Short mmCIF file of C-alpha atoms in Angstrom, two decimals:
data_model
loop_
_atom_site.label_atom_id
_atom_site.label_comp_id
_atom_site.label_asym_id
_atom_site.label_seq_id
_atom_site.Cartn_x
_atom_site.Cartn_y
_atom_site.Cartn_z
CA UNK A 2 33.85 -7.74 -6.23
CA UNK A 3 35.60 -3.58 -4.88
CA UNK A 4 33.84 -0.59 -4.24
CA UNK A 5 35.38 1.05 -5.96
CA UNK A 6 35.39 -1.21 -8.90
CA UNK A 7 31.33 -1.15 -8.45
CA UNK A 8 31.93 3.02 -8.71
CA UNK A 9 33.92 2.59 -11.49
CA UNK A 10 31.19 0.60 -13.99
CA UNK A 11 28.03 2.65 -14.78
CA UNK A 12 24.97 0.44 -14.12
CA UNK A 13 23.43 -0.75 -16.59
CA UNK A 14 20.21 1.64 -15.97
CA UNK A 15 22.03 4.68 -16.04
CA UNK A 16 23.38 3.96 -19.59
CA UNK A 17 20.40 2.18 -21.09
CA UNK A 18 17.60 3.55 -22.81
CA UNK A 19 13.99 2.67 -22.74
CA UNK A 20 10.36 2.28 -23.33
CA UNK A 21 9.58 6.25 -22.32
CA UNK A 22 12.62 6.86 -20.85
CA UNK A 23 12.96 10.48 -21.78
CA UNK A 24 10.69 10.97 -19.14
CA UNK A 25 10.53 8.02 -17.33
CA UNK A 26 13.94 7.60 -15.12
CA UNK A 27 13.94 4.55 -13.96
CA UNK A 28 11.69 1.88 -12.78
CA UNK A 29 11.64 -0.54 -9.88
CA UNK A 30 10.20 -3.35 -8.09
CA UNK A 31 10.89 -4.26 -4.58
CA UNK A 32 9.94 -6.66 -3.34
CA UNK A 33 9.83 -7.74 1.04
CA UNK A 34 10.14 -11.11 2.37
CA UNK A 35 11.69 -12.83 5.66
CA UNK A 36 12.02 -15.95 7.17
CA UNK A 37 10.23 -18.39 9.31
CA UNK A 38 11.83 -18.68 12.98
CA UNK A 39 13.38 -15.25 13.52
CA UNK A 40 12.02 -11.76 14.67
CA UNK A 41 11.26 -9.48 12.79
CA UNK A 42 15.11 -6.91 12.10
CA UNK A 43 13.10 -4.54 14.77
CA UNK A 44 12.37 -7.00 17.11
CA UNK A 45 15.67 -8.54 17.15
CA UNK A 46 18.83 -8.57 18.97
CA UNK A 47 22.03 -6.96 17.12
CA UNK A 48 23.20 -11.39 17.50
CA UNK A 49 20.23 -12.52 16.30
CA UNK A 50 20.15 -10.29 13.46
CA UNK A 51 24.04 -11.03 13.08
CA UNK A 52 23.43 -15.01 13.17
CA UNK A 53 20.81 -14.10 10.59
CA UNK A 54 23.37 -12.20 7.84
CA UNK A 55 25.96 -14.64 8.51
CA UNK A 56 23.82 -17.73 7.43
CA UNK A 57 21.50 -15.65 4.09
CA UNK A 58 24.77 -14.16 3.14
CA UNK A 59 26.50 -17.17 1.82
CA UNK A 60 22.57 -17.98 0.09
CA UNK A 61 22.35 -15.32 -1.54
CA UNK A 62 26.17 -14.59 -2.88
CA UNK A 63 25.89 -18.41 -4.08
CA UNK A 64 22.30 -17.70 -6.72
CA UNK A 65 24.17 -16.83 -10.49
CA UNK A 66 22.91 -13.51 -10.43
CA UNK A 67 25.36 -12.46 -8.43
CA UNK A 68 28.65 -13.91 -10.14
CA UNK A 69 31.24 -11.39 -8.85
CA UNK A 70 28.60 -9.32 -7.78
CA UNK A 71 29.25 -6.62 -4.40
CA UNK A 72 29.28 -7.70 -1.03
CA UNK A 73 29.91 -6.11 2.00
CA UNK A 74 27.84 -6.19 5.40
CA UNK A 75 27.97 -2.67 6.78
CA UNK A 76 30.50 -2.00 9.49
CA UNK A 77 32.67 -2.49 7.33
CA UNK A 78 32.15 1.05 5.00
CA UNK A 79 31.90 3.81 5.70
CA UNK A 80 28.99 6.47 6.65
CA UNK A 81 30.25 8.34 2.59
CA UNK A 82 30.37 4.49 1.12
CA UNK A 83 26.71 3.94 2.12
CA UNK A 84 25.57 7.36 1.26
CA UNK A 85 26.54 6.38 -1.82
CA UNK A 86 25.04 3.64 -2.54
CA UNK A 87 21.56 5.29 -0.93
CA UNK A 88 22.54 8.63 -3.89
CA UNK A 89 22.40 5.20 -6.26
CA UNK A 90 19.25 3.76 -5.68
CA UNK A 91 21.03 1.02 -4.43
CA UNK A 92 19.96 1.34 -0.63
CA UNK A 93 17.76 2.51 1.68
CA UNK A 94 18.43 5.67 3.75
CA UNK A 95 16.58 3.92 6.38
CA UNK A 96 18.94 0.53 6.21
CA UNK A 97 22.57 2.75 5.85
CA UNK A 98 21.59 4.32 8.69
CA UNK A 99 21.92 0.65 10.80
CA UNK A 100 25.43 -1.44 10.27
CA UNK A 101 25.91 -4.75 12.86
CA UNK A 102 23.71 -7.26 11.71
CA UNK A 103 23.27 -5.72 7.96
CA UNK A 104 24.76 -6.66 4.78
CA UNK A 105 24.24 -5.52 1.52
CA UNK A 106 24.76 -7.45 -1.79
CA UNK A 107 25.44 -6.54 -5.67
CA UNK A 108 24.74 -7.20 -8.68
CA UNK A 109 27.74 -5.77 -11.90
CA UNK A 110 25.83 -4.54 -13.76
CA UNK A 111 23.82 -2.60 -10.72
CA UNK A 112 20.28 -3.46 -11.75
CA UNK A 113 19.71 -6.15 -8.88
CA UNK A 114 20.26 -4.77 -5.46
CA UNK A 115 18.92 -7.18 -1.83
CA UNK A 116 19.25 -5.57 1.62
CA UNK A 117 19.88 -8.06 4.86
CA UNK A 118 18.60 -6.68 7.97
CA UNK A 119 16.26 -3.63 6.62
CA UNK A 120 13.13 -3.11 8.45
CA UNK A 121 12.34 -7.49 7.16
CA UNK A 122 15.03 -9.66 6.44
CA UNK A 123 14.99 -9.10 3.35
CA UNK A 124 14.50 -5.92 0.86
CA UNK A 125 15.43 -7.26 -2.72
CA UNK A 126 15.46 -4.17 -6.06
CA UNK A 127 14.92 -4.15 -10.03
CA UNK A 128 15.82 -1.67 -11.87
CA UNK A 129 15.44 -0.63 -15.42
CA UNK A 130 15.66 2.42 -16.80
CA UNK A 131 12.27 3.75 -18.60
CA UNK A 132 9.06 2.17 -18.23
CA UNK A 133 10.25 -1.38 -17.81
CA UNK A 134 8.58 -2.57 -14.36
CA UNK A 135 7.88 -5.69 -16.36
CA UNK A 136 11.21 -6.77 -17.11
CA UNK A 137 12.96 -4.89 -13.41
CA UNK A 138 10.23 -8.40 -11.95
CA UNK A 139 11.35 -10.99 -13.90
CA UNK A 140 14.91 -9.87 -12.82
CA UNK A 141 13.46 -9.93 -8.79
CA UNK A 142 11.36 -12.48 -9.26
CA UNK A 143 13.95 -15.36 -10.37
CA UNK A 144 16.05 -14.08 -6.96
CA UNK A 145 12.98 -14.44 -5.12
CA UNK A 146 12.24 -18.03 -6.47
CA UNK A 147 16.01 -18.93 -5.74
CA UNK A 148 16.21 -17.77 -2.51
CA UNK A 149 12.90 -19.58 -1.79
CA UNK A 150 13.97 -23.12 -2.27
CA UNK A 151 17.29 -23.36 0.26
CA UNK A 152 15.40 -20.24 2.90
CA UNK A 153 12.08 -20.79 4.02
CA UNK A 154 9.99 -17.77 4.39
CA UNK A 155 7.24 -16.42 6.47
CA UNK A 156 4.20 -17.67 4.00
CA UNK A 157 0.40 -17.24 5.14
CA UNK A 158 -2.44 -19.25 3.05
CA UNK A 159 -4.64 -16.30 3.50
CA UNK A 160 -2.28 -13.20 4.10
CA UNK A 161 0.56 -14.26 1.28
CA UNK A 162 4.05 -12.72 2.42
CA UNK A 163 3.98 -12.24 6.10
CA UNK A 164 6.05 -7.81 6.90
CA UNK A 165 7.63 -6.62 9.36
CA UNK A 166 4.75 -3.89 8.37
CA UNK A 167 1.32 -3.88 7.63
CA UNK A 168 1.23 -2.47 4.48
CA UNK A 169 2.65 -4.94 2.88
CA UNK A 170 2.06 -7.87 3.78
CA UNK A 171 0.14 -9.89 0.62
CA UNK A 172 2.48 -9.69 -2.08
CA UNK A 173 5.56 -7.93 -0.43
CA UNK A 174 5.75 -6.18 -4.04
CA UNK A 175 5.94 -1.98 -4.23
CA UNK A 176 6.31 -0.62 -7.75
CA UNK A 177 8.02 2.69 -8.65
CA UNK A 178 8.70 4.70 -11.80
CA UNK A 179 10.89 7.89 -11.45
CA UNK A 180 9.11 10.86 -13.40
CA UNK A 181 11.15 13.85 -14.97
CA UNK A 182 8.41 15.72 -14.68
CA UNK A 183 9.74 19.49 -15.00
CA UNK A 184 7.02 20.99 -17.96
CA UNK A 185 4.36 19.93 -15.05
CA UNK A 186 6.51 22.14 -12.69
CA UNK A 187 6.53 24.89 -15.15
CA UNK A 188 2.61 24.50 -16.30
CA UNK A 189 1.51 24.35 -12.63
CA UNK A 190 -0.26 21.36 -13.44
CA UNK A 191 1.98 19.35 -11.04
CA UNK A 192 -0.29 19.30 -8.06
CA UNK A 193 -2.87 18.76 -10.58
CA UNK A 194 -1.79 15.76 -11.90
CA UNK A 195 0.03 14.09 -8.28
CA UNK A 196 -3.39 14.96 -6.14
CA UNK A 197 -5.12 12.64 -8.75
CA UNK A 198 -2.54 10.04 -8.50
CA UNK A 199 -3.13 10.45 -4.41
CA UNK A 200 -6.72 9.65 -5.05
CA UNK A 201 -6.82 6.76 -6.69
CA UNK A 202 -4.25 5.21 -3.82
CA UNK A 203 -0.58 5.76 -5.28
CA UNK A 204 1.54 7.06 -4.16
CA UNK A 205 4.26 10.02 -4.48
CA UNK A 206 7.39 11.06 -3.45
CA UNK A 207 10.62 12.70 -3.66
CA UNK A 208 14.33 11.64 -4.85
CA UNK A 209 14.95 9.76 -1.82
CA UNK A 210 11.25 8.16 -0.70
CA UNK A 211 9.79 8.46 2.18
CA UNK A 212 9.74 12.17 3.15
CA UNK A 213 12.30 13.05 0.83
CA UNK A 214 12.10 16.76 -1.43
CA UNK A 215 10.91 15.72 -4.94
CA UNK A 216 14.86 17.69 -5.69
CA UNK A 217 15.53 18.45 -9.95
CA UNK A 218 11.64 18.07 -10.90
CA UNK A 219 11.81 14.16 -10.36
CA UNK A 220 8.85 12.20 -8.60
CA UNK A 221 8.18 8.68 -7.87
CA UNK A 222 5.10 7.41 -7.93
CA UNK A 223 3.98 3.74 -6.26
CA UNK A 224 1.53 1.52 -5.02
CA UNK A 225 0.82 2.42 -1.16
CA UNK A 226 -0.51 -1.46 0.42
CA UNK A 227 0.57 -4.77 -1.42
CA UNK A 228 -2.89 -6.98 -0.03
CA UNK A 229 -5.28 -8.17 -1.73
CA UNK A 230 -3.58 -7.58 -5.35
CA UNK A 231 -1.56 -9.80 -7.59
CA UNK A 232 2.39 -8.29 -8.93
CA UNK A 233 0.25 -9.19 -12.00
CA UNK A 234 -2.35 -6.83 -11.58
CA UNK A 235 0.10 -3.97 -9.37
CA UNK A 236 1.79 -3.68 -11.98
CA UNK A 237 -0.50 -2.90 -14.84
CA UNK A 238 -2.03 -0.21 -12.04
CA UNK A 239 1.68 1.76 -12.03
CA UNK A 240 2.05 1.10 -15.72
CA UNK A 241 -1.42 2.43 -16.67
CA UNK A 242 -0.69 6.22 -14.53
CA UNK A 243 2.73 6.27 -15.59
CA UNK A 244 1.11 6.47 -19.02
CA UNK A 245 -0.94 8.99 -17.60
CA UNK A 246 1.12 11.50 -16.14
CA UNK A 247 3.76 10.48 -19.11
CA UNK A 248 1.27 11.96 -21.79
CA UNK A 249 0.58 14.98 -19.55
CA UNK A 250 4.20 15.72 -19.08
CA UNK A 251 4.79 15.94 -23.25
CA UNK A 252 1.31 18.06 -23.91
CA UNK A 253 3.15 19.46 -20.65
CA UNK A 254 5.82 20.77 -22.80
CA UNK A 255 4.43 21.10 -26.99
CA UNK A 256 2.44 24.09 -24.47
CA UNK A 257 5.94 25.61 -23.64
CA UNK A 258 7.22 25.22 -27.26
CA UNK A 259 4.04 26.75 -28.52
CA UNK A 260 2.02 29.08 -25.87
CA UNK A 261 5.48 30.12 -23.64
CA UNK A 262 8.32 29.83 -26.01
CA UNK A 263 10.85 33.34 -24.75
CA UNK A 264 9.89 31.73 -20.74
CA UNK A 265 11.04 28.39 -22.56
CA UNK A 266 14.58 29.85 -23.70
CA UNK A 267 15.03 32.17 -20.97
CA UNK A 268 14.88 28.59 -18.31
CA UNK A 269 16.24 27.13 -20.54
CA UNK A 270 18.86 29.34 -21.32
CA UNK A 271 19.89 30.80 -17.11
CA UNK A 272 20.32 26.99 -16.64
CA UNK A 273 23.57 26.41 -18.47
CA UNK A 274 24.79 29.83 -18.25
CA UNK A 275 24.42 28.33 -14.73
CA UNK A 276 25.69 24.96 -14.93
CA UNK A 277 28.47 26.89 -17.14
CA UNK A 278 29.60 29.11 -15.61
CA UNK A 279 29.38 29.24 -11.30
CA UNK A 280 30.90 28.39 -8.86
CA UNK A 281 29.52 28.12 -6.01
CA UNK A 282 26.16 25.79 -6.51
CA UNK A 283 24.13 24.26 -3.39
CA UNK A 284 23.01 20.59 -4.41
CA UNK A 285 19.18 21.67 -4.89
CA UNK A 286 19.78 24.86 -7.32
CA UNK A 287 22.23 21.91 -9.32
CA UNK A 288 19.60 19.81 -9.27
CA UNK A 289 17.23 21.94 -10.63
CA UNK A 290 19.42 23.43 -13.08
CA UNK A 291 20.04 20.03 -14.88
CA UNK A 292 16.90 19.14 -15.29
CA UNK A 293 16.02 22.39 -16.82
CA UNK A 294 18.54 22.15 -19.13
CA UNK A 295 18.03 18.09 -19.56
CA UNK A 296 14.47 19.94 -20.74
CA UNK A 297 16.15 21.76 -23.07
CA UNK A 298 17.87 18.67 -25.07
CA UNK A 299 14.89 17.13 -25.25
CA UNK A 300 13.22 19.48 -27.01
CA UNK A 301 16.29 19.96 -29.29
CA UNK A 302 16.62 23.21 -27.77
CA UNK A 303 19.89 22.32 -26.69
CA UNK A 304 21.74 20.27 -30.01
CA UNK A 305 24.12 17.22 -30.03
CA UNK A 306 23.74 16.52 -25.43
CA UNK A 307 24.66 13.80 -24.29
CA UNK A 308 21.25 12.86 -21.92
CA UNK A 309 23.21 10.26 -20.40
CA UNK A 310 25.89 12.93 -19.93
CA UNK A 311 23.54 14.92 -17.64
CA UNK A 312 22.00 11.23 -15.63
CA UNK A 313 25.53 10.70 -14.70
CA UNK A 314 26.29 14.07 -13.80
CA UNK A 315 23.56 13.58 -12.24
CA UNK A 316 24.75 10.83 -9.69
CA UNK A 317 28.49 12.19 -9.56
CA UNK A 318 27.65 16.19 -8.18
CA UNK A 319 25.74 14.12 -5.10
CA UNK A 320 27.50 14.76 -1.73
CA UNK A 321 29.02 11.50 -0.75
CA UNK A 322 30.51 10.73 -4.59
CA UNK A 323 31.44 14.50 -3.80
CA UNK A 324 33.35 13.09 -0.11
CA UNK A 325 33.94 9.93 -2.32
CA UNK A 326 36.20 11.84 -4.94
CA UNK A 327 37.57 13.99 -3.02
CA UNK A 328 38.65 10.85 -0.27
CA UNK A 329 37.83 13.07 2.57
CA UNK A 330 35.05 14.66 4.55
CA UNK A 331 33.89 18.25 3.10
CA UNK A 332 32.60 20.98 4.56
CA UNK A 333 28.84 21.95 2.59
CA UNK A 334 31.47 25.09 1.92
CA UNK A 335 33.69 23.24 0.37
CA UNK A 336 30.87 20.33 -1.69
CA UNK A 337 28.79 23.45 -3.11
CA UNK A 338 32.93 25.67 -5.10
CA UNK A 339 33.97 21.33 -6.17
CA UNK A 340 29.75 20.13 -7.42
CA UNK A 341 30.38 24.20 -10.11
CA UNK A 342 33.70 23.75 -10.73
CA UNK A 343 32.89 19.72 -11.60
CA UNK A 344 29.71 20.87 -13.60
CA UNK A 345 31.68 23.46 -15.45
CA UNK A 346 33.93 20.51 -16.95
CA UNK A 347 31.91 17.90 -17.99
CA UNK A 348 30.03 20.45 -19.69
CA UNK A 349 32.54 21.70 -21.94
CA UNK A 350 31.20 20.32 -24.78
CA UNK A 351 27.98 21.03 -24.93
CA UNK A 352 27.12 23.97 -26.75
CA UNK A 353 25.17 26.98 -25.63
CA UNK A 354 21.16 26.38 -25.76
CA UNK A 355 19.86 26.99 -30.13
CA UNK A 356 19.02 31.01 -29.93
CA UNK A 357 16.12 30.36 -32.50
CA UNK A 358 12.24 32.26 -33.74
CA UNK A 359 10.14 29.44 -32.23
CA UNK A 360 6.32 28.30 -33.60
CA UNK A 361 4.04 30.39 -31.51
CA UNK A 362 1.29 32.45 -30.37
CA UNK A 363 3.89 33.99 -29.94
CA UNK A 364 5.77 34.86 -33.17
CA UNK A 365 2.24 35.71 -35.02
CA UNK A 366 1.05 38.52 -35.77
CA UNK A 367 -1.11 40.77 -33.42
CA UNK A 368 -5.17 39.77 -34.21
CA UNK A 369 -7.55 42.29 -35.36
CA UNK A 370 -9.11 44.58 -33.03
CA UNK A 371 -12.47 44.87 -33.12
CA UNK A 372 -12.75 48.26 -32.06
CA UNK A 373 -14.09 50.42 -35.58
#
């Protein structure tokens, strides 16, 4: 599969609808694996990384799941193309920054991605729509078992799978859920919720993982350690926390509808107006306003709005996607102009937000005075 073909085919997780998919954008399982007898990528020479890549790439490409998939080594990919893969959450930022001795293999549905020579020899990722960690795990676990039949993994009977970073030793698994939490942000409850998540040993990260900002009100929740718990236990823990966060977000949405309807309509209306008529949009503003418009669609304040269109737009307006479409490097000002142009065009079919009265305390008659 060519890179252009990969981009033309929307990923399964972008089109699918899983449990709680109005709030949980994606579920992801990532496995870290290394081969016995080889130095970790960070400690190996360029020649060693190239030798390992050449040995394992045909094995990975030969998996049934990778039939007609995308298979390329990094020296053949431009910086923009690698960044597009980052924006699609198919490779890590750290892996995209590398070149010689690194490769990426992706299945046709973009549900499975295998990075060669990231921090570990393999980073295998399964991604699904909604809160569906177990299906994502089944996919990546099947591939992991197939590879283990052909390749000697670095494994210790007491510690488990050996990894470059000590926090990954054990199962080598990270389970994460990407959550869209605009109501918790608007009601100023997000800090309290995320602090509670951190206190029980889970990590909260931004849109592109560790060290990144929660743009577009998107937050990743994942386990921090992999030693001492089974894969099933880790998944159950993330699922349980995600369910509680989903409930908190739903409660916050109800609170906004019934206690602050005018503010809610104002936020959604301003987002719609900005996206439909602005001629300059930077990334942060665009993602914030798309988040609010998506909230309006979820709450039926914006009718006949395809949420899939908004989710696809989240990708198309990213810097590397814009530059790839333009077939040249764009200045920040050019990207902001082009981003606004694409957004205006794609949202033409979305009707204005409803301007109707909502049942709320705001619309109720004033309470009787106690004064006599």
